[in-house]
């Protein structure tokens, strides 16, 4: 009997602490499968952020470091410089990377640190109860914008990938989504490319993953996947924004 | 012929697997719950084509797919 699909060895048996239908679980799986495929078992150090994924160190079967809010790229820089032969990845949410940690990510990208950063964009602060994040869509209702985000009062959403792609330091900047099986496969390819760049010492890679938060969006998991596909991709277009191998 | 194995104690009954199955052989049970109290996904027909869409999309890695 042939196994077509089974859980990756890089994930532990600890039950995920995420809500039902949260796509953090899908991205964890993609990361674990990619690391397993590139043969990096036992040679990886991950950085867990602050946010819903703060317990990521329990779920990955590799060395993990949990860091202060937004400081994952800074910590990853230190770990990578001390352990240049290890594969280092930082895993961050949108409140973590685009709000409190925006200085760290921009300077890590500008320095072209040889790390891979996975950015989960679900347009809301999930863990603290659904407040407005820098990436919240215009008109989206959150607990701090109960009538919808208004540009004149709350500003515009930040497109981090486009910002980072203007810098000279980063090697690979891409935005993917996990809204359906096709996009999940594409996301896996992008994550794999991010790690291959790191192995080949090409420099900084940022992969933004459009993700869901069914609980705080007040939708069921299937509706929230449709919301990503139909609404979020209008504001956050998918694609590759910088790829040093193609000379962009 | 492929076979889907769902771990009922890991499943949170989110229903994503049900929505992505191209031949609609999965459903969320309205009888069976696990220890955490979630109604879990179950296979209703033995017609799996082995596309693994359900397993790829399962956030909790509750689904394995075998080929017989």
Tab-separated table of C-alpha atoms in Angstrom:
chain	number	residue	atom	x	y	z
A	1	UNK	CA	0.000	0.000	0.000
A	2	UNK	CA	1.482	3.298	-1.132
A	3	UNK	CA	1.228	6.417	1.011
A	4	UNK	CA	0.014	9.385	-1.025
A	5	UNK	CA	-0.040	11.897	1.821
A	6	UNK	CA	0.884	11.800	5.466
A	7	UNK	CA	1.883	14.229	8.183
A	8	UNK	CA	5.438	15.529	7.917
A	9	UNK	CA	8.109	14.265	10.333
A	10	UNK	CA	9.073	17.885	10.977
A	11	UNK	CA	5.807	18.449	12.878
A	12	UNK	CA	5.339	17.165	16.422
A	13	UNK	CA	2.231	15.333	17.645
A	14	UNK	CA	1.207	18.281	19.850
A	15	UNK	CA	-2.340	19.364	18.901
A	16	UNK	CA	-2.272	22.810	17.245
A	17	UNK	CA	-3.570	25.598	19.482
A	18	UNK	CA	-5.233	27.408	16.564
A	19	UNK	CA	-8.975	27.833	16.028
A	20	UNK	CA	-10.744	25.370	13.686
A	21	UNK	CA	-10.034	26.293	10.072
A	22	UNK	CA	-7.110	28.639	10.828
A	23	UNK	CA	-4.651	28.528	7.937
A	24	UNK	CA	-1.648	28.823	10.270
A	25	UNK	CA	-1.856	25.025	10.313
A	26	UNK	CA	-1.568	24.821	6.516
A	27	UNK	CA	1.494	27.088	6.479
A	28	UNK	CA	3.087	25.056	9.303
A	29	UNK	CA	2.584	21.945	7.177
A	30	UNK	CA	4.083	23.584	4.085
A	31	UNK	CA	7.134	24.727	6.036
A	32	UNK	CA	7.603	21.297	7.605
A	33	UNK	CA	7.217	19.466	4.291
A	34	UNK	CA	9.601	21.846	2.520
A	35	UNK	CA	12.251	21.489	5.213
A	36	UNK	CA	11.891	17.715	5.023
A	37	UNK	CA	12.176	17.740	1.217
A	38	UNK	CA	15.349	19.829	1.143
A	39	UNK	CA	16.882	17.450	3.678
A	40	UNK	CA	17.294	20.054	6.396
A	41	UNK	CA	16.167	17.875	9.315
A	42	UNK	CA	18.368	18.506	12.342
A	43	UNK	CA	19.916	21.537	10.660
A	44	UNK	CA	17.166	24.124	11.133
A	45	UNK	CA	16.601	26.897	13.655
A	46	UNK	CA	13.190	28.574	13.621
A	47	UNK	CA	12.068	31.815	15.234
A	48	UNK	CA	8.600	31.861	16.808
A	49	UNK	CA	6.954	35.296	17.004
A	50	UNK	CA	4.415	36.881	19.320
A	51	UNK	CA	0.813	36.389	18.261
A	52	UNK	CA	-1.355	33.348	17.648
A	53	UNK	CA	1.719	31.436	16.463
A	54	UNK	CA	3.644	32.134	19.682
A	55	UNK	CA	3.556	28.398	20.467
A	56	UNK	CA	5.120	27.472	17.106
A	57	UNK	CA	8.091	26.092	19.062
A	58	UNK	CA	5.837	23.299	20.304
A	59	UNK	CA	4.702	22.307	16.818
A	60	UNK	CA	7.933	22.153	14.816
A	61	UNK	CA	10.293	19.260	15.268
A	62	UNK	CA	13.390	21.489	15.137
A	63	UNK	CA	15.265	23.974	17.305
A	64	UNK	CA	13.129	27.044	17.940
A	65	UNK	CA	13.611	30.363	19.684
A	66	UNK	CA	10.689	32.463	20.879
A	67	UNK	CA	11.476	36.167	20.667
A	68	UNK	CA	10.067	39.539	21.713
A	69	UNK	CA	7.263	41.128	19.732
A	70	UNK	CA	8.405	41.986	16.200
A	71	UNK	CA	12.071	41.178	16.775
A	72	UNK	CA	12.202	37.906	14.849
A	73	UNK	CA	14.326	39.203	11.913
A	74	UNK	CA	16.820	40.794	14.354
A	75	UNK	CA	17.103	37.561	16.332
A	76	UNK	CA	17.317	35.529	13.121
A	77	UNK	CA	20.184	37.771	11.995
A	78	UNK	CA	22.133	36.982	15.147
A	79	UNK	CA	21.427	33.252	14.977
A	80	UNK	CA	22.364	33.052	11.285
A	81	UNK	CA	25.611	34.992	11.751
A	82	UNK	CA	26.649	32.717	14.619
A	83	UNK	CA	25.535	29.555	12.804
A	84	UNK	CA	26.076	30.233	9.089
A	85	UNK	CA	25.705	26.547	8.228
A	86	UNK	CA	22.214	26.284	9.768
A	87	UNK	CA	18.985	27.096	7.946
A	88	UNK	CA	17.227	29.904	9.817
A	89	UNK	CA	13.624	30.948	9.290
A	90	UNK	CA	11.485	33.570	11.007
A	91	UNK	CA	7.717	33.066	11.190
A	92	UNK	CA	5.700	36.240	11.784
A	93	UNK	CA	2.141	37.504	11.683
A	94	UNK	CA	0.988	40.817	10.269
A	95	UNK	CA	0.738	42.685	13.562
A	96	UNK	CA	4.194	41.402	14.438
A	97	UNK	CA	5.990	42.171	11.173
A	98	UNK	CA	4.096	45.160	9.740
A	99	UNK	CA	3.433	47.111	12.920
A	100	UNK	CA	5.774	46.752	15.888
A	101	UNK	CA	8.497	44.945	13.963
A	102	UNK	CA	8.547	46.970	10.741
A	103	UNK	CA	11.927	48.538	11.543
A	104	UNK	CA	13.516	45.121	12.086
A	105	UNK	CA	12.163	43.610	8.875
A	106	UNK	CA	13.114	46.586	6.709
A	107	UNK	CA	16.664	46.736	8.038
A	108	UNK	CA	17.140	42.967	7.885
A	109	UNK	CA	15.985	43.132	4.247
A	110	UNK	CA	18.171	46.157	3.480
A	111	UNK	CA	21.221	44.367	4.921
A	112	UNK	CA	20.339	41.355	2.787
A	113	UNK	CA	20.673	38.938	5.688
A	114	UNK	CA	20.770	35.338	4.519
A	115	UNK	CA	17.496	34.320	6.209
A	116	UNK	CA	13.986	33.279	5.145
A	117	UNK	CA	11.026	35.166	6.596
A	118	UNK	CA	7.485	33.794	6.396
A	119	UNK	CA	4.879	36.524	6.843
A	120	UNK	CA	1.307	35.441	7.624
A	121	UNK	CA	-1.069	38.201	6.543
A	122	UNK	CA	-4.611	37.726	7.836
A	123	UNK	CA	-5.473	41.446	7.993
A	124	UNK	CA	-6.295	41.425	11.717
A	125	UNK	CA	-4.776	41.019	15.188
A	126	UNK	CA	-6.021	37.509	15.926
A	127	UNK	CA	-4.718	36.631	19.382
A	128	UNK	CA	-5.735	39.848	21.144
A	129	UNK	CA	-9.322	39.716	19.906
A	130	UNK	CA	-9.594	41.080	16.375
A	131	UNK	CA	-8.279	44.657	16.480
A	132	UNK	CA	-7.308	46.586	13.339
A	133	UNK	CA	-3.887	45.667	11.962
A	134	UNK	CA	-1.757	47.706	9.520
A	135	UNK	CA	-2.905	45.314	6.786
A	136	UNK	CA	-6.655	45.541	7.528
A	137	UNK	CA	-8.581	46.204	4.308
A	138	UNK	CA	-10.398	49.503	3.809
A	139	UNK	CA	-13.980	48.984	4.973
A	140	UNK	CA	-13.193	45.836	6.964
A	141	UNK	CA	-14.920	45.685	10.348
A	142	UNK	CA	-12.748	44.947	13.379
A	143	UNK	CA	-13.263	45.557	17.107
A	144	UNK	CA	-11.376	48.897	16.861
A	145	UNK	CA	-13.016	49.901	13.548
A	146	UNK	CA	-16.609	48.786	14.215
A	147	UNK	CA	-17.974	50.756	11.221
A	148	UNK	CA	-15.226	49.553	8.890
A	149	UNK	CA	-11.723	50.931	8.280
A	150	UNK	CA	-11.988	54.533	7.034
A	151	UNK	CA	-9.016	55.950	5.096
A	152	UNK	CA	-9.312	59.459	6.557
A	153	UNK	CA	-9.203	58.192	10.157
A	154	UNK	CA	-7.408	54.841	10.098
A	155	UNK	CA	-5.138	55.178	7.067
A	156	UNK	CA	-4.452	52.751	4.256
A	157	UNK	CA	-3.314	49.115	4.413
A	158	UNK	CA	0.449	48.503	4.140
A	159	UNK	CA	1.676	46.376	1.245
A	160	UNK	CA	4.858	45.048	2.796
A	161	UNK	CA	6.046	42.950	-0.148
A	162	UNK	CA	5.984	45.901	-2.534
A	163	UNK	CA	7.843	48.035	0.044
A	164	UNK	CA	10.545	45.438	0.659
A	165	UNK	CA	10.934	44.784	-3.077
A	166	UNK	CA	12.094	48.382	-3.631
A	167	UNK	CA	15.215	47.700	-1.518
A	168	UNK	CA	18.455	46.415	-3.023
A	169	UNK	CA	19.136	43.864	-0.273
A	170	UNK	CA	16.441	41.189	-0.651
A	171	UNK	CA	16.811	38.332	-3.123
A	172	UNK	CA	13.302	36.908	-3.298
A	173	UNK	CA	10.024	38.640	-2.388
A	174	UNK	CA	6.767	36.896	-3.171
A	175	UNK	CA	3.118	36.956	-2.110
A	176	UNK	CA	1.162	33.704	-2.133
A	177	UNK	CA	-2.163	32.529	-0.760
A	178	UNK	CA	-3.476	29.323	0.818
A	179	UNK	CA	-7.100	29.756	-0.255
A	180	UNK	CA	-7.358	26.553	-2.321
A	181	UNK	CA	-5.255	23.453	-3.136
A	182	UNK	CA	-3.753	25.060	-6.274
A	183	UNK	CA	-2.559	28.111	-4.370
A	184	UNK	CA	-1.274	25.918	-1.523
A	185	UNK	CA	0.948	24.074	-4.025
A	186	UNK	CA	2.181	27.413	-5.402
A	187	UNK	CA	2.850	28.621	-1.852
A	188	UNK	CA	4.927	25.532	-1.195
A	189	UNK	CA	7.033	26.228	-4.295
A	190	UNK	CA	7.631	29.816	-3.144
A	191	UNK	CA	8.647	28.680	0.359
A	192	UNK	CA	10.979	26.091	-1.145
A	193	UNK	CA	12.586	28.757	-3.300
A	194	UNK	CA	13.073	30.907	-0.213
A	195	UNK	CA	14.979	28.105	1.530
A	196	UNK	CA	16.989	27.218	-1.597
A	197	UNK	CA	18.115	30.855	-1.846
A	198	UNK	CA	19.298	30.634	1.736
A	199	UNK	CA	21.207	27.391	1.099
A	200	UNK	CA	22.828	28.965	-1.995
A	201	UNK	CA	23.721	32.062	0.086
A	202	UNK	CA	21.726	34.346	-2.209
A	203	UNK	CA	20.398	36.459	0.658
A	204	UNK	CA	17.127	37.607	2.135
A	205	UNK	CA	13.808	35.984	1.154
A	206	UNK	CA	10.347	37.157	2.217
A	207	UNK	CA	7.267	35.063	1.502
A	208	UNK	CA	3.954	36.681	2.408
A	209	UNK	CA	1.093	34.204	2.785
A	210	UNK	CA	-2.476	35.541	2.605
A	211	UNK	CA	-4.183	33.739	5.439
A	212	UNK	CA	-7.513	33.627	7.258
A	213	UNK	CA	-8.879	34.348	10.718
A	214	UNK	CA	-12.377	32.785	10.745
A	215	UNK	CA	-12.961	33.593	14.427
A	216	UNK	CA	-12.307	37.322	14.252
A	217	UNK	CA	-13.671	37.801	10.745
A	218	UNK	CA	-16.919	36.239	12.060
A	219	UNK	CA	-17.098	33.819	9.134
A	220	UNK	CA	-16.935	30.061	8.836
A	221	UNK	CA	-13.619	28.607	7.571
A	222	UNK	CA	-14.881	28.044	4.016
A	223	UNK	CA	-16.347	31.574	3.753
A	224	UNK	CA	-13.074	33.037	5.010
A	225	UNK	CA	-11.109	31.175	2.313
A	226	UNK	CA	-13.490	32.709	-0.246
A	227	UNK	CA	-12.905	36.140	1.334
A	228	UNK	CA	-9.155	35.730	0.800
A	229	UNK	CA	-9.712	34.674	-2.802
A	230	UNK	CA	-12.253	37.372	-3.686
A	231	UNK	CA	-11.454	40.388	-1.488
A	232	UNK	CA	-7.910	40.230	-0.094
A	233	UNK	CA	-6.230	39.437	-3.406
A	234	UNK	CA	-7.690	42.682	-4.843
A	235	UNK	CA	-5.734	44.765	-2.335
A	236	UNK	CA	-2.805	42.346	-1.977
A	237	UNK	CA	-2.146	40.984	-5.497
A	238	UNK	CA	-0.364	37.634	-5.651
A	239	UNK	CA	2.937	37.287	-7.449
A	240	UNK	CA	6.713	37.574	-7.337
A	241	UNK	CA	7.879	41.129	-6.666
A	242	UNK	CA	11.611	40.531	-6.717
A	243	UNK	CA	13.684	37.569	-7.807
A	244	UNK	CA	17.441	38.010	-8.064
A	245	UNK	CA	17.780	34.867	-10.174
A	246	UNK	CA	15.650	36.447	-12.885
A	247	UNK	CA	17.460	39.753	-12.597
A	248	UNK	CA	14.464	41.791	-11.381
B	1	UNK	CA	-8.340	3.042	-5.445
B	2	UNK	CA	-7.318	5.361	-2.659
B	3	UNK	CA	-8.383	5.494	0.942
B	4	UNK	CA	-8.712	8.498	3.280
B	5	UNK	CA	-7.868	8.058	6.949
B	6	UNK	CA	-9.065	10.815	9.289
B	7	UNK	CA	-7.776	10.990	12.848
B	8	UNK	CA	-10.979	11.924	14.737
B	9	UNK	CA	-9.112	13.174	17.822
B	10	UNK	CA	-7.072	15.676	15.746
B	11	UNK	CA	-9.936	16.866	13.490
B	12	UNK	CA	-11.556	20.145	14.538
B	13	UNK	CA	-14.495	19.854	12.136
B	14	UNK	CA	-13.673	23.047	10.225
B	15	UNK	CA	-15.148	21.648	7.003
B	16	UNK	CA	-12.386	22.819	4.640
B	17	UNK	CA	-11.796	19.232	3.437
B	18	UNK	CA	-15.502	18.882	2.643
B	19	UNK	CA	-15.458	22.059	0.535
B	20	UNK	CA	-12.347	21.136	-1.515
B	21	UNK	CA	-13.164	17.470	-2.261
B	22	UNK	CA	-13.812	17.309	-6.042
B	23	UNK	CA	-16.060	14.220	-5.809
B	24	UNK	CA	-17.797	15.220	-2.563
B	25	UNK	CA	-17.244	12.062	-0.553
B	26	UNK	CA	-16.545	13.821	2.772
B	27	UNK	CA	-18.998	15.345	5.212
B	28	UNK	CA	-19.013	16.691	8.750
B	29	UNK	CA	-20.749	14.191	10.994
B	30	UNK	CA	-23.768	15.399	12.929
B	31	UNK	CA	-23.526	12.485	15.377
B	32	UNK	CA	-19.859	11.715	16.094
B	33	UNK	CA	-17.846	14.118	18.255
B	34	UNK	CA	-14.300	13.772	19.569
B	35	UNK	CA	-13.006	14.393	23.100
B	36	UNK	CA	-12.745	18.141	22.463
B	37	UNK	CA	-16.403	18.220	21.413
B	38	UNK	CA	-15.935	18.923	17.702
B	39	UNK	CA	-18.149	17.231	15.117
B	40	UNK	CA	-15.549	15.465	12.984
B	41	UNK	CA	-15.214	14.898	9.242
B	42	UNK	CA	-15.987	11.442	7.906
B	43	UNK	CA	-15.877	9.583	4.600
B	44	UNK	CA	-19.342	8.724	3.316
B	45	UNK	CA	-18.525	6.967	0.020
B	46	UNK	CA	-15.630	4.703	-0.919
B	47	UNK	CA	-14.831	6.436	-4.213
B	48	UNK	CA	-11.640	8.375	-3.381
B	49	UNK	CA	-9.523	9.250	-6.443
B	50	UNK	CA	-6.432	10.060	-4.383
B	51	UNK	CA	-6.061	13.751	-5.323
B	52	UNK	CA	-5.051	14.582	-1.712
B	53	UNK	CA	-6.810	17.986	-1.841
B	54	UNK	CA	-8.413	17.329	1.547
B	55	UNK	CA	-5.092	16.323	3.098
B	56	UNK	CA	-3.254	19.330	1.619
B	57	UNK	CA	-5.874	21.755	2.945
B	58	UNK	CA	-6.371	20.176	6.401
B	59	UNK	CA	-4.901	22.741	8.827
B	60	UNK	CA	-4.489	20.172	11.591
B	61	UNK	CA	-2.838	17.412	9.521
B	62	UNK	CA	-5.632	15.028	10.528
B	63	UNK	CA	-5.905	13.387	7.097
B	64	UNK	CA	-3.648	10.741	5.525
B	65	UNK	CA	-4.282	9.284	2.067
B	66	UNK	CA	-3.269	5.763	1.072
B	67	UNK	CA	-3.299	4.140	-2.361
B	68	UNK	CA	-4.442	0.525	-2.398
